[in-house]
PDB file of C-alpha atoms in Angstrom:
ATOM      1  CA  UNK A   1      35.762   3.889  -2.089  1.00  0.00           C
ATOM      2  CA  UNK A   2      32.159   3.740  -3.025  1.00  0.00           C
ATOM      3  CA  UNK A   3      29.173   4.448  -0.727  1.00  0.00           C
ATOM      4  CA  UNK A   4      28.231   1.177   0.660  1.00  0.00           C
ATOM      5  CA  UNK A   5      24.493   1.540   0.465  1.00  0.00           C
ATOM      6  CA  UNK A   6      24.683   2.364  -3.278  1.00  0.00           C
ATOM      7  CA  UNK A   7      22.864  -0.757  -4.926  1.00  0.00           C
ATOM      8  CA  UNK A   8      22.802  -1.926  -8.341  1.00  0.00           C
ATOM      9  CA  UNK A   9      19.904  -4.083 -10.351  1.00  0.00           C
ATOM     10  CA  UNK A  10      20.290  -5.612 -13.695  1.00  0.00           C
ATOM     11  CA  UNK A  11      17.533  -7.615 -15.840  1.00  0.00           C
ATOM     12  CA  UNK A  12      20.761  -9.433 -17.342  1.00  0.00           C
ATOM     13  CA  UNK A  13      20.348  -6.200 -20.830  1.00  0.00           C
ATOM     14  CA  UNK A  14      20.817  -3.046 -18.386  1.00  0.00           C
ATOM     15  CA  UNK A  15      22.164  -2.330 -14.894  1.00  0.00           C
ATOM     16  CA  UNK A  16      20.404   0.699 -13.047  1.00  0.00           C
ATOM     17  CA  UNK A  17      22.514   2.054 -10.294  1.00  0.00           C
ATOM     18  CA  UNK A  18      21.338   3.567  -6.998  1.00  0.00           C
ATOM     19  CA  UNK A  19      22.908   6.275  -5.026  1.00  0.00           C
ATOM     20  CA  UNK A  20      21.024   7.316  -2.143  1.00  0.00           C
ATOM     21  CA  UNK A  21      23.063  10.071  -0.627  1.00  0.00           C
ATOM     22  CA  UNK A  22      21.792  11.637  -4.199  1.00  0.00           C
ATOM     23  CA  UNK A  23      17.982  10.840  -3.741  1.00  0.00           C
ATOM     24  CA  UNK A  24      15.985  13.817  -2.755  1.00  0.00           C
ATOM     25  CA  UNK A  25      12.679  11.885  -2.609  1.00  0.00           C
ATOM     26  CA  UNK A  26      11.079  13.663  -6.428  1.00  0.00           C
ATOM     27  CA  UNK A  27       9.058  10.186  -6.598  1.00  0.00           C
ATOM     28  CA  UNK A  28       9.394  10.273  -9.859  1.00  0.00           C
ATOM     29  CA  UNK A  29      10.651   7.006 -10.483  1.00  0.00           C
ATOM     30  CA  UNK A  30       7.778   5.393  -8.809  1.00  0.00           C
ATOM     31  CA  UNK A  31       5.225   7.574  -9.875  1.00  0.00           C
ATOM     32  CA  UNK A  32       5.935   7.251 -13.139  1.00  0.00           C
ATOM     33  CA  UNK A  33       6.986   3.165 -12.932  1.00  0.00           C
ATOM     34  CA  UNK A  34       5.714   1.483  -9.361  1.00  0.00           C
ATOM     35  CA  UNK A  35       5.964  -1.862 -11.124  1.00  0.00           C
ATOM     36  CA  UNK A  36       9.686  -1.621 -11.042  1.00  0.00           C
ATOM     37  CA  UNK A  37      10.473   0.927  -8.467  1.00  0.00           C
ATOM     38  CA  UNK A  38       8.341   0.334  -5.494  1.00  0.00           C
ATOM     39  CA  UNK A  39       9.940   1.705  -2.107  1.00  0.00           C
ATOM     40  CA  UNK A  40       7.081  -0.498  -0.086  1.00  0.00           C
ATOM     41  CA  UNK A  41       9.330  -3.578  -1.483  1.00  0.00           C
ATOM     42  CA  UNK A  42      12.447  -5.616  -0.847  1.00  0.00           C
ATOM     43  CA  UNK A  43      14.374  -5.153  -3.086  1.00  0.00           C
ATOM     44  CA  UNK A  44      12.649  -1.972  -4.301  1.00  0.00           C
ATOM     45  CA  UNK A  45      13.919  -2.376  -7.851  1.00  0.00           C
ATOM     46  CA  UNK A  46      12.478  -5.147  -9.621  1.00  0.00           C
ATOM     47  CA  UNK A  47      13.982  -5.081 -13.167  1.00  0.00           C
ATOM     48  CA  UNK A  48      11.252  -7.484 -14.414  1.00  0.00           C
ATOM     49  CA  UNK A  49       8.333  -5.225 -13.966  1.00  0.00           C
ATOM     50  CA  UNK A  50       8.884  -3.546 -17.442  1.00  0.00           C
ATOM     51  CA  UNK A  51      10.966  -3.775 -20.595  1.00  0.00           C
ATOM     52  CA  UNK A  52      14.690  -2.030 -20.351  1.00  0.00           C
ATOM     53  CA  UNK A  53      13.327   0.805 -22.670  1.00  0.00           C
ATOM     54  CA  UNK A  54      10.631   1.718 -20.322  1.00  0.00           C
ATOM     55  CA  UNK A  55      12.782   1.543 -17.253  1.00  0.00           C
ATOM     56  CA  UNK A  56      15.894   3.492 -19.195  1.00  0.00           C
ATOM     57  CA  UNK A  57      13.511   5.942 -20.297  1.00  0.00           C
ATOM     58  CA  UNK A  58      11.964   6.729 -16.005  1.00  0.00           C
ATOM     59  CA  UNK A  59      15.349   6.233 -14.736  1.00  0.00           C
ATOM     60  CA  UNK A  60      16.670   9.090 -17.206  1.00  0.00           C
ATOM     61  CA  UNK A  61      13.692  11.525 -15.584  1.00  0.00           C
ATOM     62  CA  UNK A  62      15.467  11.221 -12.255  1.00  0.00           C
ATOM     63  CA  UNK A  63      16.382  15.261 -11.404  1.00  0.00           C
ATOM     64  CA  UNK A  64      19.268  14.057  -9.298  1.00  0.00           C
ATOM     65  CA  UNK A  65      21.100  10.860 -10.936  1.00  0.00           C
ATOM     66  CA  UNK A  66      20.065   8.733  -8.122  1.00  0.00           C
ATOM     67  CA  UNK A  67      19.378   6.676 -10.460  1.00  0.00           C
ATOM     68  CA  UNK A  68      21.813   6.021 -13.295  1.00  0.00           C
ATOM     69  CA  UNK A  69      21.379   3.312 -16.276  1.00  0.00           C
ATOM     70  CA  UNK A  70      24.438   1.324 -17.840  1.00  0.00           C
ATOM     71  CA  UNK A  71      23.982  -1.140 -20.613  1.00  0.00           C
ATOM     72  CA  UNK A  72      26.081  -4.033 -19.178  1.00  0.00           C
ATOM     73  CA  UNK A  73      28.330  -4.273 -22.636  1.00  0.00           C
ATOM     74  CA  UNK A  74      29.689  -1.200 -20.921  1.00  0.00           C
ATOM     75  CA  UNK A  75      29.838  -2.316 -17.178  1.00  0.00           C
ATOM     76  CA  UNK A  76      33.179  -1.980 -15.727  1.00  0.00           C
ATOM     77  CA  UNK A  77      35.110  -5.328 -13.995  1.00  0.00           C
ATOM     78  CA  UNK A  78      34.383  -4.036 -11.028  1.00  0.00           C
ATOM     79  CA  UNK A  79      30.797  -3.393 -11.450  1.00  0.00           C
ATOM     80  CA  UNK A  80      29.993  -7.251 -12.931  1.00  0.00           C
ATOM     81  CA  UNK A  81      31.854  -7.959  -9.698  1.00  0.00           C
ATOM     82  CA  UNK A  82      29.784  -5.832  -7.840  1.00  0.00           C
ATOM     83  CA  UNK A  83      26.035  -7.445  -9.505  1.00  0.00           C
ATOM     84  CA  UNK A  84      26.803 -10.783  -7.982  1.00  0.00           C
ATOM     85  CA  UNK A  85      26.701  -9.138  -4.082  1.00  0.00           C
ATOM     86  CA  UNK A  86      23.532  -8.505  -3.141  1.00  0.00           C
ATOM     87  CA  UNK A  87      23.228  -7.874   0.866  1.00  0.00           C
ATOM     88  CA  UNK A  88      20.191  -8.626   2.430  1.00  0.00           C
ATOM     89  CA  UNK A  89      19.841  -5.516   4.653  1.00  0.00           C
ATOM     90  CA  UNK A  90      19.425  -2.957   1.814  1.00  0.00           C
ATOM     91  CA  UNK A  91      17.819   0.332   2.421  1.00  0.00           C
ATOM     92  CA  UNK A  92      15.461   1.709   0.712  1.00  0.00           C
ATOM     93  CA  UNK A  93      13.962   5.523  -0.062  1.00  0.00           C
ATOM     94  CA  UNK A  94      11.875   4.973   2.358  1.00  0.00           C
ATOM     95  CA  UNK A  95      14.228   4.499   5.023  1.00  0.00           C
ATOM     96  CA  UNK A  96      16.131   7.898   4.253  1.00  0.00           C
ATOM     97  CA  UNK A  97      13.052  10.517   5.031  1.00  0.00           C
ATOM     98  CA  UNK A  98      12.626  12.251   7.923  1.00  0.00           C
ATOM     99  CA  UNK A  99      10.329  11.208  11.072  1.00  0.00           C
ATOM    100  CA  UNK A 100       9.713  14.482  12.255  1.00  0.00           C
ATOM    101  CA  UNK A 101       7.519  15.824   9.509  1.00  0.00           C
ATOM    102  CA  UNK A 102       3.817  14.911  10.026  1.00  0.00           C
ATOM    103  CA  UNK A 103       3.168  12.249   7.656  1.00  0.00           C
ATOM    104  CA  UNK A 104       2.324  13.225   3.851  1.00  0.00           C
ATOM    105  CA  UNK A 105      -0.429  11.850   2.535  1.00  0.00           C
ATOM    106  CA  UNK A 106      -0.791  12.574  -1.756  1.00  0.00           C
ATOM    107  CA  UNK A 107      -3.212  11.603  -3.846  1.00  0.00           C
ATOM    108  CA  UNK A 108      -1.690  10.739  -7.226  1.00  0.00           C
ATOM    109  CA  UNK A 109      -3.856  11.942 -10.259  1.00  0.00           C
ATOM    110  CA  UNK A 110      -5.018   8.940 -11.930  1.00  0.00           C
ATOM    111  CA  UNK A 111      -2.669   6.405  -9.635  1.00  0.00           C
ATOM    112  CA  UNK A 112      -1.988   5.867  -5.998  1.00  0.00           C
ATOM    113  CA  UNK A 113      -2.058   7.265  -2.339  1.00  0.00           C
ATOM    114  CA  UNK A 114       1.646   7.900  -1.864  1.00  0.00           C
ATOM    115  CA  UNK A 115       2.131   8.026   1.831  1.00  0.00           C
ATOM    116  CA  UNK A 116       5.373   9.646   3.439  1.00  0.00           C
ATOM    117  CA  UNK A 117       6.001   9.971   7.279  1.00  0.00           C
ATOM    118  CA  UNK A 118       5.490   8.269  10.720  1.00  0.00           C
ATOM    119  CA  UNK A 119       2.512   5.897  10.273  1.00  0.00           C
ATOM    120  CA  UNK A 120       1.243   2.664  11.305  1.00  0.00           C
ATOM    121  CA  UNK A 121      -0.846   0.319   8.692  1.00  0.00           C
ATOM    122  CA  UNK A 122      -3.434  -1.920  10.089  1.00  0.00           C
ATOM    123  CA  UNK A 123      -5.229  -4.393   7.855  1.00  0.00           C
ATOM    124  CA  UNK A 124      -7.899  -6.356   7.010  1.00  0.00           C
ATOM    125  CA  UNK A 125      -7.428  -8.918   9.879  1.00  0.00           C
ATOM    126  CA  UNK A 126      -6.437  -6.020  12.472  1.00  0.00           C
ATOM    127  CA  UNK A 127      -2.926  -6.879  12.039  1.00  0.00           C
ATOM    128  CA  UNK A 128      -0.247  -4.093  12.199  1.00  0.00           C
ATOM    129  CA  UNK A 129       1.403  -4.171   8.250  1.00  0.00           C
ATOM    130  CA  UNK A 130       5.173  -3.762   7.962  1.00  0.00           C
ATOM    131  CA  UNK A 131       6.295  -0.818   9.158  1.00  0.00           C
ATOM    132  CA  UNK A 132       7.837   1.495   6.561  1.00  0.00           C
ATOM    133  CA  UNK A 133       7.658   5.254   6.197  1.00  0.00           C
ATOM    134  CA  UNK A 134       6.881   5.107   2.941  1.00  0.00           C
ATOM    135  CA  UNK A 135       4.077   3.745   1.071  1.00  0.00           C
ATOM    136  CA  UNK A 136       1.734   3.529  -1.692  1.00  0.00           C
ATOM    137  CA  UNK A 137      -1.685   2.189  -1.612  1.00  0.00           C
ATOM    138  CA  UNK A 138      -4.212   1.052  -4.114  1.00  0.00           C
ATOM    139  CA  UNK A 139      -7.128   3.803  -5.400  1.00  0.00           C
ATOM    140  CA  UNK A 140      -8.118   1.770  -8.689  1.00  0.00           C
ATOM    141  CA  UNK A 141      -9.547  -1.187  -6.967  1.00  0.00           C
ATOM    142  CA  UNK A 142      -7.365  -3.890  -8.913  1.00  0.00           C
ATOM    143  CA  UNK A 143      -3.984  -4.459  -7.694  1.00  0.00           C
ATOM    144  CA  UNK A 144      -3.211  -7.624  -7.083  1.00  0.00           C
ATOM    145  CA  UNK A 145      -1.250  -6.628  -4.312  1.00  0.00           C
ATOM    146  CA  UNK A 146      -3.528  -5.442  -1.965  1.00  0.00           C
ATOM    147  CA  UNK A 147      -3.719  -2.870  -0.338  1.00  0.00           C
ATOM    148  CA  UNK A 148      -0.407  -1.285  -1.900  1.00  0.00           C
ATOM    149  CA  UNK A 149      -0.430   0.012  -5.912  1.00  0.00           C
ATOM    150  CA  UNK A 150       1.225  -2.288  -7.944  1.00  0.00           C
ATOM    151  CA  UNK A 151       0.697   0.009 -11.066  1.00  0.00           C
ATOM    152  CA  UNK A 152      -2.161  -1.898 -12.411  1.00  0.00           C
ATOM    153  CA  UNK A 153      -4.450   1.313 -12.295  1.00  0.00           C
ATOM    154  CA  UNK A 154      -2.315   1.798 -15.726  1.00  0.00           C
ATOM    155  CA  UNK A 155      -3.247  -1.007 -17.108  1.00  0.00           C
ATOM    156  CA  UNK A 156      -7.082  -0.591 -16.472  1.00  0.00           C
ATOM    157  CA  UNK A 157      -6.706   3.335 -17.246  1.00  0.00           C
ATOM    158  CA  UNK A 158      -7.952   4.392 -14.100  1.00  0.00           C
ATOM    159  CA  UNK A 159      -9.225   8.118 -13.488  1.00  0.00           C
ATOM    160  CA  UNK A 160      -9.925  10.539 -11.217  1.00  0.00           C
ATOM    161  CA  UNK A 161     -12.700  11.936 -13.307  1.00  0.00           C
ATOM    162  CA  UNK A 162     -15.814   9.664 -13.749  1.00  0.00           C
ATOM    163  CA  UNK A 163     -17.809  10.074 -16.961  1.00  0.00           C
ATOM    164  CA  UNK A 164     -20.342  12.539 -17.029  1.00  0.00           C
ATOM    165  CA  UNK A 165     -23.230  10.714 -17.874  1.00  0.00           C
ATOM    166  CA  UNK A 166     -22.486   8.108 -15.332  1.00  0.00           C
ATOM    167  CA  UNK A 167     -21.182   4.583 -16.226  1.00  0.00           C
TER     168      UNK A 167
ATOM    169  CA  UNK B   1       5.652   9.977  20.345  1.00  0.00           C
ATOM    170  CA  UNK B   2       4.188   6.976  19.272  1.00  0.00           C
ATOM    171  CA  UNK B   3       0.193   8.046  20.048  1.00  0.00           C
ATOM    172  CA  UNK B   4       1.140  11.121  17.624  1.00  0.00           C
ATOM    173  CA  UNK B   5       1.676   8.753  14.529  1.00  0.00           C
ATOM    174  CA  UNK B   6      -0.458   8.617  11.735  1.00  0.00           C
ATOM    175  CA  UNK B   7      -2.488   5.439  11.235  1.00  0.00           C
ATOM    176  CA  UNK B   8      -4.067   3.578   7.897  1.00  0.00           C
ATOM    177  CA  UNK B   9      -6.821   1.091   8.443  1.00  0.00           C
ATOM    178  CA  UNK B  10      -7.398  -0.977   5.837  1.00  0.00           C
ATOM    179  CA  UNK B  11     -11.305  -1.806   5.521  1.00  0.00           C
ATOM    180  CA  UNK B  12     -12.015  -5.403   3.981  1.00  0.00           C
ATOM    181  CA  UNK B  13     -13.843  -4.495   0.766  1.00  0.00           C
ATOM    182  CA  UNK B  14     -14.087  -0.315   1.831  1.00  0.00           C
ATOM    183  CA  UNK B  15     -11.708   2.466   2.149  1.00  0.00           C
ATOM    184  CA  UNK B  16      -8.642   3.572   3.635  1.00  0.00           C
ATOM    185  CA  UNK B  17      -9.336   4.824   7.283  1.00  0.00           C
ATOM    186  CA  UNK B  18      -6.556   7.851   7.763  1.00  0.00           C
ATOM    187  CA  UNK B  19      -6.498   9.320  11.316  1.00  0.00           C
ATOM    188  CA  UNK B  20      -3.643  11.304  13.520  1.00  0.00           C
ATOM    189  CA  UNK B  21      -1.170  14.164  12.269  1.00  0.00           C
ATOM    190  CA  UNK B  22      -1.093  14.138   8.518  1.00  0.00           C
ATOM    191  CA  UNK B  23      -1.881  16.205   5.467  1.00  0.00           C
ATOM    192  CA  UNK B  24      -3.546  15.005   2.200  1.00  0.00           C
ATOM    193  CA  UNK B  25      -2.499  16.862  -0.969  1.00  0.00           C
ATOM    194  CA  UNK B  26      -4.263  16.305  -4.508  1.00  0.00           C
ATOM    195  CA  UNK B  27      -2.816  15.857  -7.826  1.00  0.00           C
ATOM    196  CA  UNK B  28      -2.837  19.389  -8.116  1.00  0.00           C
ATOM    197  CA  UNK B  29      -0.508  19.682  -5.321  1.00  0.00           C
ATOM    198  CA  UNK B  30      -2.826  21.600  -2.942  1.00  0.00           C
ATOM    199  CA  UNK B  31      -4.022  20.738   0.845  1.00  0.00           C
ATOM    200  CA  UNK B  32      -7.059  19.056   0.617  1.00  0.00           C
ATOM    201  CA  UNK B  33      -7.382  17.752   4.354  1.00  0.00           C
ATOM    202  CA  UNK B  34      -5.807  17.942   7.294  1.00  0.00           C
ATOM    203  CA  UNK B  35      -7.989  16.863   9.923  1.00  0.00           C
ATOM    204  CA  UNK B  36      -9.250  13.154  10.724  1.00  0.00           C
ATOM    205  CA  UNK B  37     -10.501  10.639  10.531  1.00  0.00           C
ATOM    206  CA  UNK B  38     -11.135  10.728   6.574  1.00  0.00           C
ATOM    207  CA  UNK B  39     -12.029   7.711   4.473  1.00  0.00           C
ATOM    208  CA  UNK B  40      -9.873   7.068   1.065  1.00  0.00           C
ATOM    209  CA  UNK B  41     -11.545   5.323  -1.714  1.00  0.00           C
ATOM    210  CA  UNK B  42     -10.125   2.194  -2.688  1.00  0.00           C
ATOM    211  CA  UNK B  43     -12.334   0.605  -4.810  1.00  0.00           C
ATOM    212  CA  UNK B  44     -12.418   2.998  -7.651  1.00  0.00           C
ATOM    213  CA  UNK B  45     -15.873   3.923  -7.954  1.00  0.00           C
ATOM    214  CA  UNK B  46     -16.560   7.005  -5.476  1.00  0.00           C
ATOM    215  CA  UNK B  47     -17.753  10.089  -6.870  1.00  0.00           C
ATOM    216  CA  UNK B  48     -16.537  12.151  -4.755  1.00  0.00           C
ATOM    217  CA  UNK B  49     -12.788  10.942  -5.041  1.00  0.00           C
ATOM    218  CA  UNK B  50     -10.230  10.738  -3.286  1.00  0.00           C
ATOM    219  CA  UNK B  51     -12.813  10.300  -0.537  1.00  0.00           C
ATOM    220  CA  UNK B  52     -15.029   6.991  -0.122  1.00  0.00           C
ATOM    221  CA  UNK B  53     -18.699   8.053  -0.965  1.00  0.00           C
ATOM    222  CA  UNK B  54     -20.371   4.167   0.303  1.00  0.00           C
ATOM    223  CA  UNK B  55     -19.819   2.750  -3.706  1.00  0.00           C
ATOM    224  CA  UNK B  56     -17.392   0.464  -2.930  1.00  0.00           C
ATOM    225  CA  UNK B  57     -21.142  -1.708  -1.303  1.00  0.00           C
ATOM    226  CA  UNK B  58     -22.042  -1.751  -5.524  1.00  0.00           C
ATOM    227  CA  UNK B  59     -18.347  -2.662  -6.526  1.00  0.00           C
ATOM    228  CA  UNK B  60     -17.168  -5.784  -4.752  1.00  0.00           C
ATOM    229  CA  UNK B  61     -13.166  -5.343  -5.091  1.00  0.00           C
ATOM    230  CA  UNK B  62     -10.565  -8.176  -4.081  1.00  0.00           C
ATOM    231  CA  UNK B  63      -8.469  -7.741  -1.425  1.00  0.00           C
TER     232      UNK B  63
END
């Protein structure tokens, strides 16, 4: 029998399967795609943030098959059966990492904070934020989810490096 | 023990206020702080990225 907490999202083209008892946290998928794969979210795969190709191509960078793509001409009975349950207490990468580490704060070159660990988030009103122990917050100045990254730093080419001769 | 964790404050129109245990990596991968409290730039603008260097005051961002 299959894991229970394995999860599967489809845009209605693809199906990307989740396996988190094979996720070792590389970040890569929302490093390279927060738009679709955001771990601050519910559900944390949103398979309208990009075009299948895009998302087909991240989820194929994943060093541990965590994530796996299917185009659905090839998904099995049991999987279409599977795409129309979708539990409401789904966990997420965030959930899985450990609380004893102190809390891991990177700064993403040209993109987010990516936060990892045992944190509180207080914001603008001095209201505690949802608690998660993962998440990833805004450097460029534009999301339009404030104050997490929602990969617009992309879209505005964002980077680290100001221009030499000033702006 | 919950007056060990890490804390974000998220300034209205300024920077990410990080105190508590942590450590802050760069793209590079290497240790850039450790000790608090440090102030993240959110806005975009600071020169002296990834910490908040007062430019955010000449770039109004929305929250």
């Amino acid at each position: 029998m299959a894991d229970p907490r394995n999860r599967q999202y489809t845009n209605g083209d693809i199906t990307v399967f989740w396996i988190p008892s094979k996720c070792i946290h590389a970040t890569t998928c929302f490093r390279e795609l927060i738009e679709v794969f955001n771990p601050g979210r519910r559900p944390w795969v949103n398979m309208d943030g990009a075009p299948s190709r895009r998302i087909m191509e991240v989820v194929n960078k994943c060093p541990t098959h965590a994530l796996v793509w299917k185009d659905n001409k090839d998904l099995t009975k049991e999987e279409l059966k599977a795409q129309r349950n979708v539990l409401p207490t789904e966990e997420n990468p965030g959930n899985l990492s450990s609380p004893n580490e102190s809390t891991s704060i990177r700064i993403m070159r040209d993109g987010p904070i990516v936060v990892e660990g045992a944190f509180t988030i207080i914001g603008t009103n001095n209201e505690k934020l949802r608690p998660t122990t993962l998440s990833s917050f805004c450097r460029c100045g534009s999301s339009r989810n404030m104050p997490y990254c929602d990969g617009t730093h992309r879209k505005i080419d964002f980077r680290d490096q100001n221009p030499v001769n000033g702006e | 023990m919950e007056s060990e964790k890490t804390q974000f404050q998220v300034i209205e129109g300024g920077p990410l206020k990080v105190s508590g245990p942590f450590k802050i990596s760069g793209p590079d991968g290497a240790i850039i702080s450790r000790e608090g409290p440090v102030y993240l730039c959110r806005c975009g603008h600071s020169t002296d990225k990834p910490f908040c260097d007062g430019s955010h005051k000449r770039n109004v961002f929305s929250e």
